[in-house]
Coordinates of C-alpha atoms in Angstrom, one line a residue:
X17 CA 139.6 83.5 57.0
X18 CA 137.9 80.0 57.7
X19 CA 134.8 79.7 59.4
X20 CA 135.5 76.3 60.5
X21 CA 139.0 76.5 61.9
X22 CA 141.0 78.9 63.9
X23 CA 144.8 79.0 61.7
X24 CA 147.3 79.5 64.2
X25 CA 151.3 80.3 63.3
X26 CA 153.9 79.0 66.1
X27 CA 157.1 80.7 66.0
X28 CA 159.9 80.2 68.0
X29 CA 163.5 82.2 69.1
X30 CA 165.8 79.3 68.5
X31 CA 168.5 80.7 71.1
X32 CA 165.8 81.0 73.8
X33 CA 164.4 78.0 73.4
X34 CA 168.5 76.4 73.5
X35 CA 168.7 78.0 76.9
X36 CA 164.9 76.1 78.3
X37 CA 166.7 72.9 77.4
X38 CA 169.9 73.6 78.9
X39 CA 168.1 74.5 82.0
X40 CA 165.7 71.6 81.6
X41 CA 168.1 69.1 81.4
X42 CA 170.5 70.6 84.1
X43 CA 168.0 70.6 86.5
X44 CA 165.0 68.4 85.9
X45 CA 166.5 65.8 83.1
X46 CA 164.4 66.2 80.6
X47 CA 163.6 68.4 77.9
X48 CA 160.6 69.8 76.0
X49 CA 158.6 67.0 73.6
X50 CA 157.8 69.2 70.4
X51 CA 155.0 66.7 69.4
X52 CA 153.3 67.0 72.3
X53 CA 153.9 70.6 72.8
X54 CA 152.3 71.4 69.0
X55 CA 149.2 69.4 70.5
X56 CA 148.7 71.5 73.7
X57 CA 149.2 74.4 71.7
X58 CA 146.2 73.0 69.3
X59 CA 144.3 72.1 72.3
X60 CA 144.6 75.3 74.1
X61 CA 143.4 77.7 71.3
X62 CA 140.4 74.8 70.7
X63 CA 138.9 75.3 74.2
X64 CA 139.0 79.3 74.4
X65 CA 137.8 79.4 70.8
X66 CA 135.7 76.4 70.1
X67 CA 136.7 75.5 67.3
X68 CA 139.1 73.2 65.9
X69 CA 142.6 74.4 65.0
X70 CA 145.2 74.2 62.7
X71 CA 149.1 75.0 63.1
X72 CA 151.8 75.4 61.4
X73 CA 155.3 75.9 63.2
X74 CA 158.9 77.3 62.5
X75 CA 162.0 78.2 64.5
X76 CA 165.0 80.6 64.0
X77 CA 168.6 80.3 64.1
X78 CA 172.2 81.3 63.9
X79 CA 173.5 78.9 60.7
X80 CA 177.1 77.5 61.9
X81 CA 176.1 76.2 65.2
X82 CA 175.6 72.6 63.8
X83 CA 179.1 71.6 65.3
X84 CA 179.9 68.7 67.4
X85 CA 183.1 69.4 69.1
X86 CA 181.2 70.0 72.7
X87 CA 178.5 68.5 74.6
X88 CA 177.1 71.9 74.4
X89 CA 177.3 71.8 70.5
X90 CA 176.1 68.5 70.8
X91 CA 172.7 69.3 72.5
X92 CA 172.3 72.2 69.9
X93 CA 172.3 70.0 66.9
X94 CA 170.2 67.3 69.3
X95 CA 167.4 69.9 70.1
X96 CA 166.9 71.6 66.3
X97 CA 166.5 68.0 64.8
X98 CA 164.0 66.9 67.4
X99 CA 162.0 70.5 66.5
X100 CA 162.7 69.7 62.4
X101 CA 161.9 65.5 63.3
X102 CA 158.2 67.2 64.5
X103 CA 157.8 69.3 61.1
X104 CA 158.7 72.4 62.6
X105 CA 160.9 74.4 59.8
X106 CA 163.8 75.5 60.7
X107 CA 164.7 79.0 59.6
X108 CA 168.9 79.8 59.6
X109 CA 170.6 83.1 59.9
X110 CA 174.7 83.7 59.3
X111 CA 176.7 84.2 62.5
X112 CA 178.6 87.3 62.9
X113 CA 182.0 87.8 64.8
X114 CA 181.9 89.1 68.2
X115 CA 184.3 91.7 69.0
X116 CA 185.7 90.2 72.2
X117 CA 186.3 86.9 70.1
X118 CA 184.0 84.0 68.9
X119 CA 180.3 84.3 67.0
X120 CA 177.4 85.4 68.0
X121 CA 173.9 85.4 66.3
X122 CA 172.7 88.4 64.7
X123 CA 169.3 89.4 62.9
X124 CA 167.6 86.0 64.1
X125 CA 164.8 88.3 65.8
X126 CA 164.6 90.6 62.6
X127 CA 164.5 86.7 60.7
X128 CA 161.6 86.0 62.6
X129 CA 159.7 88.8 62.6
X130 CA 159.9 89.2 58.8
X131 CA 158.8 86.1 58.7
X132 CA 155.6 86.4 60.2
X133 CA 154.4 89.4 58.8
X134 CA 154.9 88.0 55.7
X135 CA 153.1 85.0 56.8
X136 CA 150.0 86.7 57.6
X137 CA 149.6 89.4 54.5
X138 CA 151.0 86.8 51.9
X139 CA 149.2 83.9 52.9
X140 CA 145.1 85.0 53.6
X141 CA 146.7 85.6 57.1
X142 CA 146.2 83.6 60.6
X143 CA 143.7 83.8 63.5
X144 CA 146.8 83.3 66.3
X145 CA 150.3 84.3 66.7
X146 CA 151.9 81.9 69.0
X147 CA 155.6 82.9 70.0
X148 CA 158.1 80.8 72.0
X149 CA 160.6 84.0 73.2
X150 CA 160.7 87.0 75.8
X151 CA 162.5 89.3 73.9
X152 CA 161.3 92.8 73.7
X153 CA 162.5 93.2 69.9
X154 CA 158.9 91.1 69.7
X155 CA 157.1 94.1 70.7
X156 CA 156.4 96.0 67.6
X157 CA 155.4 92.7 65.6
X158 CA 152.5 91.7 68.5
X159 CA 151.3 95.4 68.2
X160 CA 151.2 95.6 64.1
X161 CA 149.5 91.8 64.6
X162 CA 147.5 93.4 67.4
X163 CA 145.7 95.8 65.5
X164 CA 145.1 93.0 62.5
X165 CA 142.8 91.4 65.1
X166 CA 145.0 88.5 65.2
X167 CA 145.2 87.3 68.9
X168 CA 148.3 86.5 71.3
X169 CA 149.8 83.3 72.9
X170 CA 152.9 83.5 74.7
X171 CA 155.1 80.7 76.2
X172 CA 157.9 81.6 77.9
X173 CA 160.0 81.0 81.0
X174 CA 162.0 83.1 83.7
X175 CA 165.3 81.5 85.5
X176 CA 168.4 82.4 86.7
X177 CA 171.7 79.8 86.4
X178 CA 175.0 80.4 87.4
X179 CA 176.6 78.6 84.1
X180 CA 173.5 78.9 82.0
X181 CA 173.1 82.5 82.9
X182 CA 169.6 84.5 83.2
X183 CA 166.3 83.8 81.1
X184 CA 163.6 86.3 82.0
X185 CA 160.4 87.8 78.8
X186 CA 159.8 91.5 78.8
X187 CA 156.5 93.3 80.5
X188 CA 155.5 94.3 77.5
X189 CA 155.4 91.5 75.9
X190 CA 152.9 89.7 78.6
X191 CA 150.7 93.0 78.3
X192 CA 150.2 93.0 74.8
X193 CA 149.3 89.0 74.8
X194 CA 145.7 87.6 75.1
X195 CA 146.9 84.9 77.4
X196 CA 150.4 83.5 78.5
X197 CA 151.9 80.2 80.0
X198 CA 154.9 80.0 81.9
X199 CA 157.0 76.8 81.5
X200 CA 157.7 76.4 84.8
X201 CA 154.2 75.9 86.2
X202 CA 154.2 72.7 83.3
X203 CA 157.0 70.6 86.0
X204 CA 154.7 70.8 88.8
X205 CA 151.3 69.9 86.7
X206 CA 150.2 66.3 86.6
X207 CA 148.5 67.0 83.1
X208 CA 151.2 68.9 81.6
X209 CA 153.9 67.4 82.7
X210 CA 153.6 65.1 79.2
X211 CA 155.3 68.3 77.4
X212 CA 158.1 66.9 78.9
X213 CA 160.7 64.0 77.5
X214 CA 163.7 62.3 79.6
X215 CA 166.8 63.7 79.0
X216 CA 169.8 63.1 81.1
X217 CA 173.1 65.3 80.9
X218 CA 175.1 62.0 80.9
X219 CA 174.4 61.0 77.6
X220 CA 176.0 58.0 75.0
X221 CA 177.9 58.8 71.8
X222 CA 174.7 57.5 69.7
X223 CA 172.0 59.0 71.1
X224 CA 171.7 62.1 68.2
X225 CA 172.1 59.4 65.3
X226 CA 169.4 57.1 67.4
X227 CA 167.1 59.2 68.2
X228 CA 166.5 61.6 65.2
X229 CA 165.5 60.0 61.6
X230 CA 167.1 61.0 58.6
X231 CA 166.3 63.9 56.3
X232 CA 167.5 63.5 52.8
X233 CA 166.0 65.9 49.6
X234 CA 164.0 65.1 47.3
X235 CA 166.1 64.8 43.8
X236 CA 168.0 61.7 45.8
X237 CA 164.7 60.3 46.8
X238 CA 164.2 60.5 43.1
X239 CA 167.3 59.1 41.4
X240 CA 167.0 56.0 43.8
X241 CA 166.4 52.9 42.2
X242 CA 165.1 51.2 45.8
X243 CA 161.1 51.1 45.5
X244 CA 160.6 53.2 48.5
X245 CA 156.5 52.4 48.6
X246 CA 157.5 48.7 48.8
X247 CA 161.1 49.1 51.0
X248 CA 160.9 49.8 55.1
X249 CA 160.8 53.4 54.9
X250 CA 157.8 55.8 53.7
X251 CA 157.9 58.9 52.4
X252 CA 156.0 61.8 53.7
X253 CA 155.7 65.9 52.4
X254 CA 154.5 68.5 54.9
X255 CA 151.6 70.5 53.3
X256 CA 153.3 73.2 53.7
X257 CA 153.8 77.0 51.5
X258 CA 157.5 76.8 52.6
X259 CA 159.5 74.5 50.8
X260 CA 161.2 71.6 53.3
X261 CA 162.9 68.6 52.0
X262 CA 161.3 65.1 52.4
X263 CA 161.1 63.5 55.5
X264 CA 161.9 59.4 55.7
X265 CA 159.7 57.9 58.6
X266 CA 160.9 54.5 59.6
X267 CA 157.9 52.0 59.0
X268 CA 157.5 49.8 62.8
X269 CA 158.9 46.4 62.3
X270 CA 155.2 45.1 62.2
X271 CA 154.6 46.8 59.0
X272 CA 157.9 45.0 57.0
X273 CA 158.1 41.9 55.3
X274 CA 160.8 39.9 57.0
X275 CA 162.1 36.5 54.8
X276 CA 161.8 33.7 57.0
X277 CA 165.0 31.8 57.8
X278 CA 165.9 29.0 56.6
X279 CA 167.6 26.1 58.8
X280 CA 169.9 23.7 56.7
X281 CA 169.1 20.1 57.4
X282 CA 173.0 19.1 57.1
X283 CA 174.3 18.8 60.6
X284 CA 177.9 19.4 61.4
X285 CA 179.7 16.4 62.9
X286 CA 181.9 16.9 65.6
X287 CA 185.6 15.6 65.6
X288 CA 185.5 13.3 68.1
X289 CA 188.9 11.6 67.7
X290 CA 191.4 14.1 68.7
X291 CA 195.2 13.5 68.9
X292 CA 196.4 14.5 72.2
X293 CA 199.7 16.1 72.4
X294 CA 201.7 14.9 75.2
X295 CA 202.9 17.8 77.4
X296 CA 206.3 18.2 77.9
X297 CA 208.7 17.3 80.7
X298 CA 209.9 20.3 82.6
X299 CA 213.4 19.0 84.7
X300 CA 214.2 21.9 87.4
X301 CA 218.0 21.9 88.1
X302 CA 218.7 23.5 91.4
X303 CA 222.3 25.4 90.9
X304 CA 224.6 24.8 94.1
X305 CA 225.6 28.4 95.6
X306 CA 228.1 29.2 98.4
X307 CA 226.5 30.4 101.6
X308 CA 226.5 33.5 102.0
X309 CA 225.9 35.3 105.8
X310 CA 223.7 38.4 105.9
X311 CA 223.3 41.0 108.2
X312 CA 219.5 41.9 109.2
X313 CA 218.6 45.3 107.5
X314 CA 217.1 48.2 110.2
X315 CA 213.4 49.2 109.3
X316 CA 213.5 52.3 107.9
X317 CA 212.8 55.6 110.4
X318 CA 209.6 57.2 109.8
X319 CA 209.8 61.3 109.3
X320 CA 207.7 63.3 111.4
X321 CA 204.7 64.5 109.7
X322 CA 204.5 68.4 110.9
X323 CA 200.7 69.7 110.0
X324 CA 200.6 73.5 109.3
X325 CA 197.1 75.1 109.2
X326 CA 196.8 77.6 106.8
X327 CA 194.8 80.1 106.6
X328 CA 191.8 79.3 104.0
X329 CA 191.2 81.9 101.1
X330 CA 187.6 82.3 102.0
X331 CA 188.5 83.9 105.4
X332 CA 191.4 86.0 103.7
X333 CA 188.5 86.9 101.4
X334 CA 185.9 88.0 103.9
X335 CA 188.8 89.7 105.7
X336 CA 190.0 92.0 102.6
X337 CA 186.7 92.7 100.7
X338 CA 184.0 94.3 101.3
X339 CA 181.8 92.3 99.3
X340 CA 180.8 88.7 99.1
X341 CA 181.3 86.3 96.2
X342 CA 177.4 86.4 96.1
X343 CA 177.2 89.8 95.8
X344 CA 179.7 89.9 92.8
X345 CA 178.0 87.3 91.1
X346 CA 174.4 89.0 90.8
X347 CA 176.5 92.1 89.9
X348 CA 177.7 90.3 87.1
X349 CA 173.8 88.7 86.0
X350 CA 172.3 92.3 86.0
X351 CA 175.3 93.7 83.9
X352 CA 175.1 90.5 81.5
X353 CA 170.7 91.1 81.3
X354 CA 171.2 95.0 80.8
X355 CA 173.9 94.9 78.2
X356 CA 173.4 91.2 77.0
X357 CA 169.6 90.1 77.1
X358 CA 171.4 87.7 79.8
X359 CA 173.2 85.4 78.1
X360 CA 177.0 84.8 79.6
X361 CA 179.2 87.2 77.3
X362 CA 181.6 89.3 78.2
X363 CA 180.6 92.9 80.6
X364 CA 183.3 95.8 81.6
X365 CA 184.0 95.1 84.8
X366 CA 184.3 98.7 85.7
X367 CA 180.0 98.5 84.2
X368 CA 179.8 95.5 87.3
X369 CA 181.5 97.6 89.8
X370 CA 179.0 100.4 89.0
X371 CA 176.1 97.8 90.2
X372 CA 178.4 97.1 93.4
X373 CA 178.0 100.6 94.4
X374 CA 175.6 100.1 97.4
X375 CA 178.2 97.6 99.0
X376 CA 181.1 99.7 98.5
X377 CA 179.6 102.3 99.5
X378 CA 179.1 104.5 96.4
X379 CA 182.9 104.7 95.9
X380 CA 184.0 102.3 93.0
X381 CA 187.7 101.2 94.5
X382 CA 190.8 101.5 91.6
X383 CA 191.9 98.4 92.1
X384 CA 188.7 96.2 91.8
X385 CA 189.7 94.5 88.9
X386 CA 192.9 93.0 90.9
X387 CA 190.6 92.6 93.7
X388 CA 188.3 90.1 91.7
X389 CA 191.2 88.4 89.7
X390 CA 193.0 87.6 92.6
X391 CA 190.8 86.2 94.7
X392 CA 188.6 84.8 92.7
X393 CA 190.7 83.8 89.3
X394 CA 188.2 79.7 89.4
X395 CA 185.2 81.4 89.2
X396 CA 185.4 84.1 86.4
X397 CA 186.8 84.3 82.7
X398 CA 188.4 87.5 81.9
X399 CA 189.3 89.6 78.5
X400 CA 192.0 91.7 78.6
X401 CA 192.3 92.6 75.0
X402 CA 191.4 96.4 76.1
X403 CA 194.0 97.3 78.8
X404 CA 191.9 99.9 79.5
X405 CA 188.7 98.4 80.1
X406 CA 188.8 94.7 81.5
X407 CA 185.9 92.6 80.7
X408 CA 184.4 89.9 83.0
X409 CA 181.9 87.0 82.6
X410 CA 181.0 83.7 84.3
X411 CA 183.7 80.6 83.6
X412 CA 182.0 78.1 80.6

């Protein structure tokens, strides 16, 4: 280890971190600024420590999410380049198929903590582990790291969103770190709040292309004929033991030698002697008809307008159930964090029903599936590819 600097490893759960930004930008407009976040990071370990310190950063992923075809797709490929743009290596695990339909990622968390323990006994190990997640499949990495005398920095952040769905980091997690930040207490502190970039949900068709730099590899850097020392990009390489392709940084416009324009002195004289083309005559012709005599036409009779007040479904609603959409709906986010870490996939109904007990009275009716779908068919998705056993989540 270096007596001079404290080595610190950031690693980050790619998924989590896709559902901060979501929420971020959904509620705040903005997102997190990865430059800036690496330097708190830095700056953080420097004061408890007193030392200076070095990091180096990745992030894990499901591969196959790089679509566009959504907004939401489109802010998934928008937040992994801005993390690769800051030199943070992007580590990509194949999708699996889910069995209700669709893909989900799998072994990202196993990715990630493979990584890091190789990290530390491969490479003359790190001082800090610094993890972006809240999963509990952490747990067993931070103890083995633990008892390595390598130290703990957790970041994480706790929400709960109706379309986003619930975000919350296991106990044991925040036991077993040295110290812990929540994201949330960054929006309300003057300092911190520079972790934070603008980002709006309303967003133009350019903005990935404008706002992330290209990354090309490093054969095609090579074949080029262009003389890239002398041309308005520059070339850098991370210093880095993982490999990572070159990165083109666009030079500032001060830094480019622009060829000055040249003004011809030959002036272009104007035609000033201009044949006008008379306009032509238009003769109107008025045709001679008979007179004709025309009987005034009635206004036509207005039909009465008869309102009928119907009785509105929330009324019929509070009437025939005996729970509230409310209740149903934190039902659902306690099925969804037991049986899916939180994020929106589908949950048995019968499994949501069983956290409904204390409003229906311990008794789990036999028609609370119909019950739901019929009265509440705008708010919730449903899979019915198990007669049997009907499944229920949130509508995307």
């Amino acid at each position: 280890m270096s007596d001079t600097k404290i080595k610190a490893r950031l690693y980050i759960d790619g998924n989590f971190t896709f559902h901060i930004h979501s929420y971020l930008v959904k509620n705040h407009h903005k997102t997190i600024d990865w430059k800036s976040f690496q330097e708190h990071v830095k700056s953080t370990i420097s004061e408890k420590e007193g030392k200076a310190c070095t990091l180096e950063s990745d992030f894990f992923v499901g591969t196959g999410l790089e679509t566009t075809d959504t907004d939401e797709d489109k802010e998934r490929v928008f937040l992994y380049n801005s993390m690769e743009h800051e030199n943070i290596i992007k580590h990509a695990t194949p999708l699996k198929k889910k069995v209700t339909g669709g893909l989900k990622e799998d072994a990202v968390d196993t990715n990630l903590v493979f990584c890091a323990t190789k990290d530390y006994y491969k490479y003359e190990g790190f001082d800090y582990l610094v993890l972006l997640a809240g999963d509990s499949d952490f747990v067993p990495l931070l103890k083995g790291l633990k008892a390595e005398a390598v130290k703990i920095f957790l970041i994480y952040i706790k929400f709960v969103d109706k379309s986003i769905g619930m975000t919350q980091v296991s106990q044991n997690l925040l036991d077993l770190s040295d110290f812990s930040e929540d994201i949330n207490s960054w929006l309300t502190d003057n300092v911190k709040k520079k972790l934070f970039q603008k980002r709006s949900e309303e967003k133009e068709s350019n903005t990935i292309k404008e706002s992330i730099e290209p990354i090309i590899k490093e054969e095609s850097v090579k074949s080029s004929p262009i003389n890239v020392k002398d041309s308005e990009f520059a070339i850098h390489k991370r210093t880095s033991t993982a490999e990572m392709p070159y990165v083109i940084h666009k030079k500032q416009p001060s830094d480019i030698h622009q060829t000055p324009v040249i003004k011809s002195n030959v002036e272009v004289k104007k035609k000033t002697n201009i044949e006008k083309v008379p306009e032509p005559k238009i003769v109107v012709v008025k045709r001679k008809t008979p007179f004709v005599e025309t009987k005034p036409i009635a206004p036509p009779v207005k039909p009465k307008i008869v309102v009928v007040k119907k009785q509105t479904m929330e009324n019929e609603k509070k009437k025939d159930l005996p729970f509230t959409i409310d209740d149903l709906e934190k039902a659902i986010l306690q099925t969804q964090q037991a049986k899916c870490n939180g994020h929106n996939d589908f949950v048995l109904v019968a499994q949501v029903g069983e956290n409904l007990k204390g409003v229906l009275n311990g008794r789990l009716h036999g028609k609370f599936y119909n019950m739901i779908k019929k009265n509440f068919p705008d708010d919730f998705e449903f899979d019915l590819s198990e007669k049997s056993a009907p499944m229920i989540r949130f509508k995307m």
